[in-house]
Every structure is written in C-alpha cells, then in structure tokens.
Short mmCIF file of C-alpha atoms in Angstrom, two decimals:
data_model
loop_
_atom_site.label_atom_id
_atom_site.label_comp_id
_atom_site.label_asym_id
_atom_site.label_seq_id
_atom_site.Cartn_x
_atom_site.Cartn_y
_atom_site.Cartn_z
CA MET A 1 138.42 -25.09 49.37
CA ALA A 2 138.34 -21.13 50.85
CA ARG A 3 136.79 -21.07 54.16
CA ALA A 4 133.93 -18.61 54.35
CA ALA A 5 134.35 -15.42 55.53
CA PRO A 6 133.09 -14.89 58.98
CA ALA A 7 129.67 -12.99 59.69
CA VAL A 8 130.17 -9.19 61.04
CA ARG A 9 128.57 -8.54 64.02
CA ASP A 10 126.93 -4.94 65.10
CA LEU A 11 128.35 -3.54 68.04
CA PRO A 12 126.28 -2.73 70.66
CA ALA A 13 125.35 1.03 70.67
CA PRO A 14 127.00 3.15 73.94
CA ALA A 15 124.75 3.42 76.51
CA PRO A 16 123.69 7.50 76.62
CA ARG A 17 125.36 9.44 79.31
CA THR A 18 122.76 10.19 81.85
CA ILE A 19 124.36 12.07 84.46
CA ILE A 20 127.30 14.84 84.62
CA ALA A 21 129.56 14.65 87.69
CA ALA A 22 131.49 17.63 89.46
CA LEU A 23 133.19 18.56 92.45
CA GLY A 24 131.45 21.86 94.35
CA ARG A 25 131.03 23.66 97.38
CA VAL A 26 127.80 24.85 99.52
CA GLU A 27 127.40 28.64 99.86
CA PRO A 28 124.67 31.13 100.55
CA ALA A 29 122.38 31.90 97.66
CA SER A 30 123.38 35.76 98.86
CA GLU A 31 127.17 34.50 98.26
CA GLU A 32 129.52 35.21 101.51
CA ILE A 33 129.27 39.03 101.54
CA ARG A 34 132.37 40.36 103.39
CA VAL A 35 131.38 43.92 105.44
CA ALA A 36 133.90 46.27 105.70
CA ALA A 37 133.82 49.76 106.69
CA ALA A 38 133.38 53.01 104.25
CA MET A 39 136.43 54.93 105.77
CA THR A 40 139.59 54.42 107.40
CA GLY A 41 139.42 54.56 111.24
CA ARG A 42 139.84 52.56 114.74
CA LEU A 43 137.18 49.85 115.46
CA ALA A 44 135.69 50.87 118.92
CA GLU A 45 133.61 47.84 118.85
CA VAL A 46 132.39 45.03 116.82
CA ALA A 47 128.92 43.72 117.84
CA LEU A 48 128.34 40.19 116.86
CA ASP A 49 130.23 36.98 116.43
CA GLU A 50 130.20 34.09 114.33
CA GLY A 51 126.63 32.03 113.80
CA GLN A 52 124.95 35.16 115.34
CA PRO A 53 121.84 36.08 113.09
CA VAL A 54 121.58 39.61 111.58
CA SER A 55 119.28 41.95 109.86
CA ARG A 56 119.57 44.21 107.24
CA GLY A 57 120.61 47.70 108.24
CA GLN A 58 121.67 46.53 112.12
CA VAL A 59 124.87 47.88 113.09
CA VAL A 60 127.61 45.24 113.14
CA ALA A 61 130.41 47.49 114.71
CA THR A 62 131.16 50.91 115.01
CA LEU A 63 134.67 52.84 114.33
CA GLU A 64 135.99 56.04 116.78
CA ASN A 65 133.57 58.85 115.99
CA ASP A 66 133.77 61.31 118.98
CA ASP A 67 135.18 63.82 116.26
CA HIS A 68 132.63 63.22 114.11
CA LEU A 69 129.83 63.11 116.32
CA ALA A 70 131.23 67.02 117.87
CA ARG A 71 131.36 68.27 113.84
CA VAL A 72 127.60 67.11 113.40
CA GLN A 73 127.02 68.93 116.94
CA ALA A 74 128.89 72.26 115.63
CA ALA A 75 126.82 72.17 112.04
CA ALA A 76 123.74 71.72 113.65
CA ALA A 77 124.35 74.77 116.04
CA ASN A 78 125.60 76.88 113.01
CA VAL A 79 122.02 75.89 111.27
CA GLY A 80 120.30 77.43 114.34
CA ILE A 81 122.05 80.52 114.04
CA ALA A 82 121.20 81.13 110.14
CA ARG A 83 117.28 80.04 110.73
CA ALA A 84 117.62 82.42 113.24
CA ALA A 85 119.03 85.13 111.28
CA LEU A 86 116.73 84.54 108.43
CA ASP A 87 113.74 84.39 110.75
CA ARG A 88 114.60 87.80 111.86
CA VAL A 89 115.33 89.39 108.06
CA ILE A 90 111.71 88.12 107.59
CA ASN A 91 110.08 89.11 110.49
CA GLY A 92 111.80 92.24 110.92
CA ALA A 93 112.24 93.86 114.32
CA ARG A 94 110.75 92.37 117.46
CA PRO A 95 107.71 94.27 119.06
CA SER A 96 109.61 95.84 121.69
CA GLU A 97 112.02 97.30 119.14
CA ARG A 98 109.05 98.45 117.36
CA GLU A 99 107.50 100.11 120.14
CA GLU A 100 110.47 101.72 121.37
CA ALA A 101 111.17 103.36 117.91
CA ALA A 102 107.45 104.54 117.87
CA ALA A 103 107.67 105.94 121.76
CA ALA A 104 110.76 107.90 120.52
CA VAL A 105 108.90 109.65 117.61
CA ARG A 106 106.17 110.65 120.14
CA GLU A 107 108.95 112.05 122.60
CA ALA A 108 109.93 114.14 119.45
CA GLN A 109 107.05 115.28 118.60
CA ALA A 110 106.29 116.58 122.17
CA VAL A 111 109.52 118.37 122.37
CA LEU A 112 108.97 120.01 118.78
CA ALA A 113 105.45 120.87 120.24
CA ARG A 114 106.77 122.75 123.19
CA ALA A 115 109.86 124.28 121.00
CA GLU A 116 107.29 125.79 118.84
CA ARG A 117 105.51 126.94 121.63
CA GLU A 118 108.86 128.82 123.10
CA VAL A 119 108.87 130.20 119.79
CA GLY A 120 105.28 131.52 119.49
CA ARG A 121 105.91 133.35 123.44
CA GLN A 122 109.20 134.83 122.47
CA GLN A 123 108.05 136.36 119.65
CA GLY A 124 105.20 137.62 121.21
CA LEU A 125 107.43 139.01 123.99
CA ALA A 126 109.59 140.44 121.36
CA ASP A 127 107.03 142.41 119.68
CA LYS A 128 105.82 144.10 122.72
CA ARG A 129 109.64 144.92 122.62
CA LEU A 130 109.57 143.26 126.46
CA GLY A 131 111.76 140.04 125.21
CA SER A 132 115.20 140.22 124.26
CA GLY A 133 116.54 139.10 120.30
CA GLN A 134 118.97 136.27 121.69
CA ASP A 135 116.08 134.59 123.57
CA LEU A 136 114.07 134.62 119.98
CA ASP A 137 117.45 133.36 118.41
CA ASN A 138 117.73 130.40 120.83
CA ALA A 139 113.88 129.24 120.87
CA ARG A 140 114.07 129.56 116.95
CA SER A 141 117.27 127.11 117.06
CA ALA A 142 115.86 124.58 119.60
CA LEU A 143 113.00 124.32 117.23
CA ASP A 144 115.09 123.58 114.44
CA ILE A 145 117.23 120.82 116.51
CA ALA A 146 113.52 119.53 117.62
CA ARG A 147 112.55 119.30 114.18
CA ALA A 148 115.41 117.23 112.86
CA GLN A 149 115.02 115.08 116.00
CA VAL A 150 111.42 114.07 115.08
CA ALA A 151 112.75 113.46 111.32
CA ARG A 152 115.07 111.24 112.47
CA ALA A 153 112.88 109.49 115.28
CA GLN A 154 110.40 109.07 112.11
CA ALA A 155 113.33 107.64 109.76
CA HIS A 156 114.33 104.93 112.26
CA GLN A 157 111.06 104.00 113.07
CA ALA A 158 110.31 103.56 109.28
CA VAL A 159 113.61 101.26 108.85
CA VAL A 160 112.25 99.20 111.61
CA ASP A 161 109.05 98.85 110.42
CA SER A 162 109.99 98.09 106.62
CA PRO A 163 109.76 94.73 105.24
CA ALA A 164 113.11 92.70 104.30
CA ARG A 165 115.18 93.77 101.37
CA GLU A 166 115.43 90.74 98.56
CA ASP A 167 119.06 90.84 98.85
CA GLU A 168 119.43 90.72 102.43
CA GLN A 169 116.85 87.80 102.42
CA ALA A 170 118.46 85.65 100.31
CA ARG A 171 121.79 85.89 101.35
CA ALA A 172 120.19 84.94 104.95
CA GLU A 173 118.78 82.13 102.62
CA ALA A 174 121.96 81.17 101.24
CA GLU A 175 123.39 80.91 104.69
CA LEU A 176 120.84 78.70 105.50
CA ALA A 177 121.56 76.32 102.72
CA LEU A 178 125.12 76.41 103.52
CA GLY A 179 124.72 75.49 106.80
CA GLN A 180 122.20 72.66 106.19
CA ALA A 181 124.67 71.12 103.75
CA ARG A 182 127.42 71.30 105.89
CA LEU A 183 125.01 69.76 108.76
CA ALA A 184 124.31 66.94 105.81
CA GLU A 185 127.82 66.34 105.02
CA ALA A 186 128.58 65.73 108.72
CA ARG A 187 126.04 63.47 109.29
CA ALA A 188 127.08 61.28 106.32
CA VAL A 189 130.24 60.97 107.68
CA TYR A 190 129.27 60.37 111.14
CA GLU A 191 126.97 57.63 109.77
CA LYS A 192 130.07 55.91 107.76
CA SER A 193 131.26 55.32 111.41
CA PHE A 194 128.51 52.80 111.70
CA VAL A 195 129.14 49.79 109.87
CA ARG A 196 125.73 47.98 108.88
CA SER A 197 124.71 44.53 107.22
CA PRO A 198 123.49 44.92 103.95
CA ILE A 199 121.41 41.49 104.20
CA ASP A 200 119.22 39.64 106.35
CA GLY A 201 121.40 36.45 107.25
CA VAL A 202 123.93 34.96 110.02
CA VAL A 203 127.44 36.16 110.64
CA LEU A 204 129.76 33.54 108.85
CA ARG A 205 133.28 34.70 110.18
CA ARG A 206 134.65 37.27 112.18
CA PHE A 207 137.93 38.85 110.89
CA ARG A 208 138.29 42.09 113.12
CA ARG A 209 138.33 43.05 116.90
CA ALA A 210 138.02 46.06 118.99
CA GLY A 211 140.72 48.21 118.67
CA GLU A 212 141.89 46.98 115.41
CA GLN A 213 142.71 49.49 112.35
CA VAL A 214 140.34 49.34 109.32
CA THR A 215 140.50 51.19 106.07
CA GLU A 216 137.88 51.62 102.90
CA MET A 217 141.19 51.10 100.55
CA GLY A 218 142.57 47.96 101.66
CA ASP A 219 140.96 44.78 102.06
CA THR A 220 140.27 44.55 105.52
CA PRO A 221 136.80 43.01 105.98
CA ILE A 222 135.01 42.86 109.38
CA LEU A 223 132.88 40.20 109.09
CA ALA A 224 131.34 37.45 106.70
CA VAL A 225 127.52 37.46 106.60
CA GLY A 226 125.55 35.02 104.31
CA ASP A 227 121.75 33.92 103.96
CA LEU A 228 121.81 30.67 105.19
CA SER A 229 118.01 30.18 104.26
CA HIS A 230 118.92 29.36 100.76
CA LEU A 231 121.90 27.21 99.85
CA ARG A 232 123.53 26.34 96.58
CA VAL A 233 126.67 24.82 95.32
CA ARG A 234 129.30 26.37 92.97
CA ALA A 235 129.99 23.40 90.80
CA GLU A 236 132.84 23.16 88.57
CA VAL A 237 131.99 21.28 85.26
CA ASP A 238 135.13 19.60 83.14
CA GLU A 239 135.22 21.32 79.56
CA ALA A 240 134.37 18.26 77.82
CA ASP A 241 130.72 18.66 79.46
CA ILE A 242 129.74 21.91 79.24
CA ASP A 243 127.87 21.37 76.15
CA LEU A 244 125.36 18.94 78.05
CA LEU A 245 124.69 21.75 80.13
CA ARG A 246 121.20 23.26 80.32
CA PRO A 247 119.30 25.98 82.75
CA GLY A 248 116.48 24.00 84.75
CA GLN A 249 118.39 20.41 84.87
CA ASP A 250 117.75 18.47 88.18
CA ALA A 251 120.87 18.02 89.88
CA TYR A 252 121.83 16.47 93.42
CA ILE A 253 124.55 16.47 96.10
CA GLU A 254 126.27 14.01 98.02
CA ALA A 255 128.73 14.37 100.74
CA ALA A 256 130.90 11.97 102.42
CA ALA A 257 129.75 13.39 106.12
CA TYR A 258 125.95 12.43 105.01
CA GLY A 259 127.17 9.00 103.62
CA GLU A 260 124.31 7.82 101.13
CA ARG A 261 121.96 10.97 101.21
CA ARG A 262 121.08 12.86 98.18
CA ILE A 263 120.11 16.43 98.52
CA PRO A 264 118.15 17.57 95.29
CA GLY A 265 118.94 20.85 93.98
CA LYS A 266 118.86 22.53 89.96
CA VAL A 267 121.02 24.51 88.29
CA VAL A 268 119.72 28.14 87.59
CA ARG A 269 123.04 29.26 86.39
CA ILE A 270 125.28 28.30 83.50
CA GLY A 271 128.64 30.52 83.57
CA ASN A 272 130.24 32.30 80.57
CA LEU A 273 133.52 32.17 81.62
CA MET A 274 136.02 28.88 81.92
CA GLY A 275 138.87 29.08 84.66
CA ARG A 276 141.18 26.69 85.95
CA LYS A 277 139.88 24.46 89.21
CA GLN A 278 139.22 26.19 92.74
CA ILE A 279 138.06 22.90 93.99
CA VAL A 280 140.17 19.65 94.22
CA SER A 281 139.38 15.98 95.55
CA ASP A 282 141.80 13.75 97.77
CA ASP A 283 142.50 12.19 94.64
CA PRO A 284 145.87 12.24 93.61
CA ALA A 285 145.39 10.88 89.80
CA GLU A 286 143.02 13.91 89.65
CA ARG A 287 144.24 16.49 87.10
CA LYS A 288 144.58 19.97 88.25
CA ASP A 289 145.17 21.47 85.27
CA SER A 290 141.94 20.78 83.35
CA ARG A 291 139.50 23.69 82.60
CA VAL A 292 136.16 24.18 84.01
CA LEU A 293 133.15 26.61 84.05
CA GLU A 294 131.33 27.25 86.96
CA VAL A 295 127.68 26.01 87.55
CA LEU A 296 125.24 27.52 90.36
CA ILE A 297 122.94 24.57 91.42
CA ASP A 298 120.14 25.92 94.15
CA LEU A 299 119.29 23.69 96.80
CA GLU A 300 115.37 23.02 97.95
CA PRO A 301 114.62 25.32 100.78
CA GLY A 302 115.02 24.27 104.35
CA ILE A 303 118.30 22.50 103.70
CA ALA A 304 120.64 22.86 106.68
CA ILE A 305 124.42 21.99 105.93
CA PRO A 306 127.87 23.75 106.77
CA VAL A 307 128.61 26.51 104.28
CA GLY A 308 132.04 25.83 102.29
CA LEU A 309 131.18 22.03 102.37
CA ARG A 310 132.70 19.94 99.55
CA VAL A 311 130.32 18.18 98.02
CA ASP A 312 130.17 15.89 94.73
CA ALA A 313 127.66 17.15 92.42
CA PHE A 314 125.44 15.19 89.87
CA ILE A 315 123.72 17.09 87.18
CA VAL A 316 121.10 14.66 85.62
CA LEU A 317 120.71 14.66 81.45
CA GLU A 318 117.50 14.00 79.44
CA LEU A 319 117.87 10.92 77.27
CA SER A 320 117.44 13.18 74.37
CA GLN A 321 120.86 14.59 74.74
#
C-alpha cells in the first residue's frame, strides 16, 4: 500500500525590512570650510584658535601688507592731484590771478593814455616849430608800444577769464578716472591681505601660525571653520539598499560614546554618484571594497556632539517599501 505524499506547508513570508543601517560621520551643516588666503604672502597674525567663535566677514588672519598699504596711500595722493587739476580746469584761474590780469590791463591802458598825450604835445610843438622831429618820432614809437602792451594785457586777461576747453577738461577727467581705478586696484590687493571668515561659526582647526608662508596656488589653508548650530551626518549606504532610499525619511544615529541614546534626524539629500567607502568600522570582517552612496541626514537643532565623530546611522523604512 503506497504512502500518501506529505502535505506541502506554505513557508512563512519573509518579514519586511524596516531599517537601513550605515556608517556615518558627524559634520557641520555648513560642511568644514577651509579658509585660505587669496594671495601669496607671509602670515603676520592668525587671530583665532580652535574652538573660538567667528562671525561672517571677521578677519581671522592677516598677511604682511606694509608694501600694499604704501601703494594705497600713493594711489590716493595721485587721485588728489588729479582731482585738483580737474577743478583748476573747470574753475579756471584763481581770483587773485584774475585780479592781477585786470590790473595789468589797467596799467597798460594808463601807459597808452600817457603816450597819446605825449604824442599830442609833441605834435603841437612840431606844428609851432618849437619841437624836434626826433622827439615826435619817439613819442609815436612809444604810443605804438603802449598799444601793443594793452593788446597783450587784454589777451592775457581773456585767457585767464575764459572757460575750460572741452579737450582740456576731457583729459583732466580721464586722468582722474585713471587715478581712481589705480586706487581701487591697490585697495583690492591690500584687502586680500586680510583673510575673512565666510560664515558665522566656530574655528574647528588651525593649520598655520604667524610667520608661515601661504599661497593661493597650493593647498595651504589657515583655518577650518564650521557652523555648529546645525549638525548633520554624512552616511554611506551600501549599493544593495539604495533603491529603498527616499528624501524625507526619518532616521536616527547612535554612537558608542553615548550608549543607547538615539539622536533623531531626517534624510535631506541622497547622492547621485556611487563611490568607495571612506568610513570604516573596527570589524575586521567588514568588506572594504563595496560601493556606497552618500546620504545626508540632518540632526535636530540644538544637538551638541563632536564634529568628526563616527556614528551608526539608521534610516527608517515605510512598511510599503
């Protein structure tokens, strides 16, 4: 008698996944910003040290800049000279020069009047045969000279009183504009000697001290700053889990230093470029060659934990996923 086949039991459905685990590292929401100089030079001062607060635009370091300051002062002096020259062209001669020119005209006219009288007197004497022809000729020559002197004085007065010529004013304005451009250039170079913070935050690390050489061409940051008022975690999610990721998912982190404390957060950004692991655990069995995708998790405001701390990040999945 044949045995009946055993009944096939339905296997239980696998439990749906509820969480994605990943390694992460704490960083400021502003990221770590390495502040460097915009020009090559030697540091005269680094004003802040690690842990000190810093404001946006605050000078955090100064390069030696005496030569740049001297160029600014020289350029400012040249602007003053060019502006004075333009004012002189526009305004013309000074009042004292105008008065001097008018007085010269009056003096020449007085000489002319005297020469005319002398010619009349000599002519009268000549008519009465009481004077010499030589004296009359001398008087007439003096009259011609007096007339020329009046003409010259009047021409000089006209030049002094005349308005500025267009070409002279245009040249003076161009000289002033050139001086102002050179002053702006000198100020811009001088301003580069002051290294300023781009954000409000805290000095995370100090790389350089006074006396060290820095350059805008190489990797010579002076300070690293970050905004610690808002922290986030840069987590590395294994490529096998990336299809389960969605912006806005709830998340939390744990760290050995904080025991069982869970610090809540939310997924705010999912990367687009796969890469190799940059964060590794102490587990020797962990695969180091797996591909990962970076995910940013914003932590709740007011959380105070060290920047750079390695943490375990957990992203909560919806049951429908």
